[in-house]
Coordinates of C-alpha atoms in Angstrom, one line a residue:
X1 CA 22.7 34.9 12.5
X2 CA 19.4 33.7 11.2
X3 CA 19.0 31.8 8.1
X4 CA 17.7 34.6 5.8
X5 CA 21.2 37.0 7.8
X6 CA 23.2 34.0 6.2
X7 CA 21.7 34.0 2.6
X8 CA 21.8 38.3 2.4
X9 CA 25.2 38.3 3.9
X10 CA 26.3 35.8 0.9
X11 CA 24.5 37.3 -1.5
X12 CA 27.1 40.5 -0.7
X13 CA 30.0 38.4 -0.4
X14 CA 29.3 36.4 -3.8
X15 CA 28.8 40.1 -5.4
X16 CA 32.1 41.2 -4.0
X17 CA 34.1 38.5 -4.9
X18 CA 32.6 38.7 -8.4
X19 CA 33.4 42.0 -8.7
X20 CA 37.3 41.5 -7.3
X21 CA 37.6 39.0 -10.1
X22 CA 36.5 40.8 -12.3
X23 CA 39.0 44.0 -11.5
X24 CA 41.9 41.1 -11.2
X25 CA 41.1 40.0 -15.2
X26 CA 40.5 43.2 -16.3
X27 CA 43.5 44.9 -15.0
X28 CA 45.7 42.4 -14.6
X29 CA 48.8 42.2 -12.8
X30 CA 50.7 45.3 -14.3
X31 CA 54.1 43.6 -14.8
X32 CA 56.5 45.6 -16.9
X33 CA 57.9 43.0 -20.1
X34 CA 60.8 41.5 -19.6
X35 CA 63.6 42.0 -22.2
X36 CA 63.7 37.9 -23.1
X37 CA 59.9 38.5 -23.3
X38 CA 60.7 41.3 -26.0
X39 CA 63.7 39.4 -27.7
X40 CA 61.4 36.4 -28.2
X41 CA 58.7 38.0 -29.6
X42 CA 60.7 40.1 -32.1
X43 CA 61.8 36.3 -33.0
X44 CA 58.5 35.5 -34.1
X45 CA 58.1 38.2 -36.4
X46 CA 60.5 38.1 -39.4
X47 CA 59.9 40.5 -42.3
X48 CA 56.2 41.3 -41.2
X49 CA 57.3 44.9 -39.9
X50 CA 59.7 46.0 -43.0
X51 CA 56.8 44.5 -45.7
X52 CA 54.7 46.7 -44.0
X53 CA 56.6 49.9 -43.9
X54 CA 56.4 49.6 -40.5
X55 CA 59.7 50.6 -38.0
X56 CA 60.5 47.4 -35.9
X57 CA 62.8 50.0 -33.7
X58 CA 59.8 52.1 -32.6
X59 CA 58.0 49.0 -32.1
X60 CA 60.5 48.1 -29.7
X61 CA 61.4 51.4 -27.8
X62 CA 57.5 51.2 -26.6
X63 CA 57.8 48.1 -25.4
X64 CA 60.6 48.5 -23.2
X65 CA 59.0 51.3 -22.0
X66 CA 57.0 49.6 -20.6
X67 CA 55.2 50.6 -17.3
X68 CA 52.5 47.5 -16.9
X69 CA 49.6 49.9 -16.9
X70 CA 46.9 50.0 -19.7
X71 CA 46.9 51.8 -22.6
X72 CA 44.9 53.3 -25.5
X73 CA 45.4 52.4 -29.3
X74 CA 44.2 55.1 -31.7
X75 CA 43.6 54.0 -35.1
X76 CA 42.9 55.7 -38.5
X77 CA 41.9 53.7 -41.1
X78 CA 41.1 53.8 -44.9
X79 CA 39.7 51.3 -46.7
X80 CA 40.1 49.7 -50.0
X81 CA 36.7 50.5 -52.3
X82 CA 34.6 47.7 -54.3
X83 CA 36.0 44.5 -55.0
X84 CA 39.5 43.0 -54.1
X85 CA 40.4 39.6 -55.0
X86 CA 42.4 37.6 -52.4
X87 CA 45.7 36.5 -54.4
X88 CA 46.3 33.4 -52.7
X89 CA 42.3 31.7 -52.7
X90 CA 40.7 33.9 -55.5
X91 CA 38.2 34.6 -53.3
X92 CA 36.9 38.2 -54.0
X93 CA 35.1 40.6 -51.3
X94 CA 34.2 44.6 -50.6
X95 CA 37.4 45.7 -48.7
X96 CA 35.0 46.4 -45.7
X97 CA 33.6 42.9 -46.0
X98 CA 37.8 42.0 -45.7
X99 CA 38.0 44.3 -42.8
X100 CA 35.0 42.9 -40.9
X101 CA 36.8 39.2 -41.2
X102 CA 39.9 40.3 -39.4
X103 CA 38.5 42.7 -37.5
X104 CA 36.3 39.9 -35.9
X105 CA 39.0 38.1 -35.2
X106 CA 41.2 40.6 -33.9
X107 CA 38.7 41.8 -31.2
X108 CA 37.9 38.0 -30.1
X109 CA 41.4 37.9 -28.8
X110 CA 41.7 41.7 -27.4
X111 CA 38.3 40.8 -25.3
X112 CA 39.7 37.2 -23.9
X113 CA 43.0 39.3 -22.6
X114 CA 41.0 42.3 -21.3
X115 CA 40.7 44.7 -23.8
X116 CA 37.8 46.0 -25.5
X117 CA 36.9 48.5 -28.2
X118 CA 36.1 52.0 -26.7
X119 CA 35.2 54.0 -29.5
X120 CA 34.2 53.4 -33.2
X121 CA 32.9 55.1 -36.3
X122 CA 32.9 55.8 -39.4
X123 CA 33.6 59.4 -40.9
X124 CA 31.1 61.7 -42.4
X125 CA 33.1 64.6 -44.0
X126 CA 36.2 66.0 -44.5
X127 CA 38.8 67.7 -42.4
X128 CA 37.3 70.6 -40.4
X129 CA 40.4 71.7 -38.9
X130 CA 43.7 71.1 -40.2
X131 CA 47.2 72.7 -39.8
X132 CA 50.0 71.7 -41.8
X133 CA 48.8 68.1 -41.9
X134 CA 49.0 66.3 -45.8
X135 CA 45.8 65.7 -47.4
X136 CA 43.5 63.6 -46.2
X137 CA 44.2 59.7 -48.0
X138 CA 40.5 58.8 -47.8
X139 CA 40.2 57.9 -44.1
X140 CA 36.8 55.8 -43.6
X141 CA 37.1 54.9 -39.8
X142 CA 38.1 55.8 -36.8
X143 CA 38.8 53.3 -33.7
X144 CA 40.0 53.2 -29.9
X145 CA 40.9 49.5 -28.6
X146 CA 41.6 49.5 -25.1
X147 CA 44.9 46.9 -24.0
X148 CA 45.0 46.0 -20.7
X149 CA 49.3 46.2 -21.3
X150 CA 51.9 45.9 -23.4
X151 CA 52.6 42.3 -22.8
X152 CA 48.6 41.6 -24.3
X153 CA 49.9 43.5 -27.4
X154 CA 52.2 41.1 -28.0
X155 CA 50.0 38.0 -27.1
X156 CA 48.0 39.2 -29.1
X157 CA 50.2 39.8 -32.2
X158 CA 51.3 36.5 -31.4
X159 CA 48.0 34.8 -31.4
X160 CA 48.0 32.1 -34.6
X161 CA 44.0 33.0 -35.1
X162 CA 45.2 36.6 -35.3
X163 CA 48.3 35.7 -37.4
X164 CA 45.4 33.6 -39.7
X165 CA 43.3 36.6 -39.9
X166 CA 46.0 39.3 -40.5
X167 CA 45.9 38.5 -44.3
X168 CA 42.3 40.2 -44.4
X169 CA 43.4 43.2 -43.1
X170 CA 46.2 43.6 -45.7
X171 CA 43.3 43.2 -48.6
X172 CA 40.6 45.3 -46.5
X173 CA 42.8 48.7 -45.6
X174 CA 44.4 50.8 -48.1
X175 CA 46.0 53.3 -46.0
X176 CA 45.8 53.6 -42.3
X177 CA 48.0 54.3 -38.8
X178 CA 48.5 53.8 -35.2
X179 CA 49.5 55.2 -32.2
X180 CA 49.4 54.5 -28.9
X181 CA 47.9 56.7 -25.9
X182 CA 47.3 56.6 -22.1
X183 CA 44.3 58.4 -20.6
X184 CA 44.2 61.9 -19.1
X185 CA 41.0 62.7 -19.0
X186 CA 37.6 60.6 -19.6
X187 CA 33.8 61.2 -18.6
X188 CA 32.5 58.0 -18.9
X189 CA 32.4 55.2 -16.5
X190 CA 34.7 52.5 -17.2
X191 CA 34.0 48.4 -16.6
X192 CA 35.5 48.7 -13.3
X193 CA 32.6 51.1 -12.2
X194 CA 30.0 49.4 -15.0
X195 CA 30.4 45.6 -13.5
X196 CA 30.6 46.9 -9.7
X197 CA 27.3 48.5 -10.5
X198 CA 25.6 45.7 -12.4
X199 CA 26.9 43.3 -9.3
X200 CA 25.5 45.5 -6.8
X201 CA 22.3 45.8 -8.7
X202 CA 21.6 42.0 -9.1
X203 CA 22.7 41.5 -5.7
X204 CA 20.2 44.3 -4.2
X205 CA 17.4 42.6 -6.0
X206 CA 18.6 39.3 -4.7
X207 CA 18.7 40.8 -1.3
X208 CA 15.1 42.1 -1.6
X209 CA 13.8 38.7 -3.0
X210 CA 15.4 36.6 0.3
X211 CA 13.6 39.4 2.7
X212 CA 10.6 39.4 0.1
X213 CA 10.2 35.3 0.4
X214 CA 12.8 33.7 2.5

């Protein structure tokens, strides 16, 4: 193989192996959670569900469901208008402003684990179409964050910068909910298909440069 063979040919392999990282952070290695792994994170929690009006059992039933694969977190959100003071500094901000500081936070640690916001935006009338649904609370936003698993939910929840930021969030949303989905259908490409691309791009260009001027 001649010199400029050698450089194209690990060009293609570099690319590739880039690429199979890539696939190996984003997905992971879809390992269902252990029951300990549940037990101990329940530990961690203490009151944070009830003061929340949030059911720790249903918390629980999805995570031993667990099937390692990714999944989908659809969230509604309302939040607080003008001013709210922070009980325990004094400081006083928008509730949006409070929902920017956590949010921040929050999707640092989704992104270093894999995950990623899919969708966001913010709502520009009322309901269109609703059956037998109560009226609306005054949703402002709508969001999809994408979890690589069940077991980066947790690490997540977990996380003390996210535990830190979780305050901001209580003072930032007035009303919201949660649920989460796995994908049926989608027309878009995902990061698998996004990175391969980009990595074949770069290295095509690469490619041509070595023939161009090696």
């Amino acid at each position: 193989m001649t010199e400029q063979g050698a450089m194209v040919a690990a060009v293609w392999t570099g690319a590739l192996l880039l690429w199979l990282a890539f696939l190996l952070f984003y997905d992971g290695f879809r390992r269902p959670l252990r029951r300990d792994e549940i037990d101990a994170f329940f530990a961690t929690l203490g009151p944070r569900m009830a003061e929340t009006g949030n059911d720790a059992a249903r918390l629980r039933a999805f995570l031993e469901a667990d099937d390692g694969r990714e999944f989908v977190m659809v969230n509604l959100v309302g939040t607080r208008a003008g001013p709210v003071s922070d009980p325990a500094s004094g400081a006083t901000r928008d509730g949006g402003e409070w929902l920017r500081r956590y949010s921040d936070s929050f999707v640092r640690g989704l992104i270093a684990r894999g995950g990623h916001p899919l969708f966001v935006g913010r709502k520009v009338g009322g309901y269109i179409d609703a059956w037998n649904t109560p009226e609306d609370p005054g949703w402002s936003l709508v969001g999809t964050m994408r979890y690589r698993s069940r077991r980066d939910l947790i690490r997540v929840a977990s996380d003390p910068a996210f535990r830190a930021a979780h305050p901001a969030k209580l003072l930032g949303i007035a009303t919201t909910f949660s649920f989460p989905t796995q994908q049926q259908i989608a027309f878009y490409a995902s990061p698998r298909v996004t990175v391969g691309l980009l990595l074949g791009l770069l290295a095509a260009l690469t490619h041509i440069a070595v023939l161009t001027f090696g």
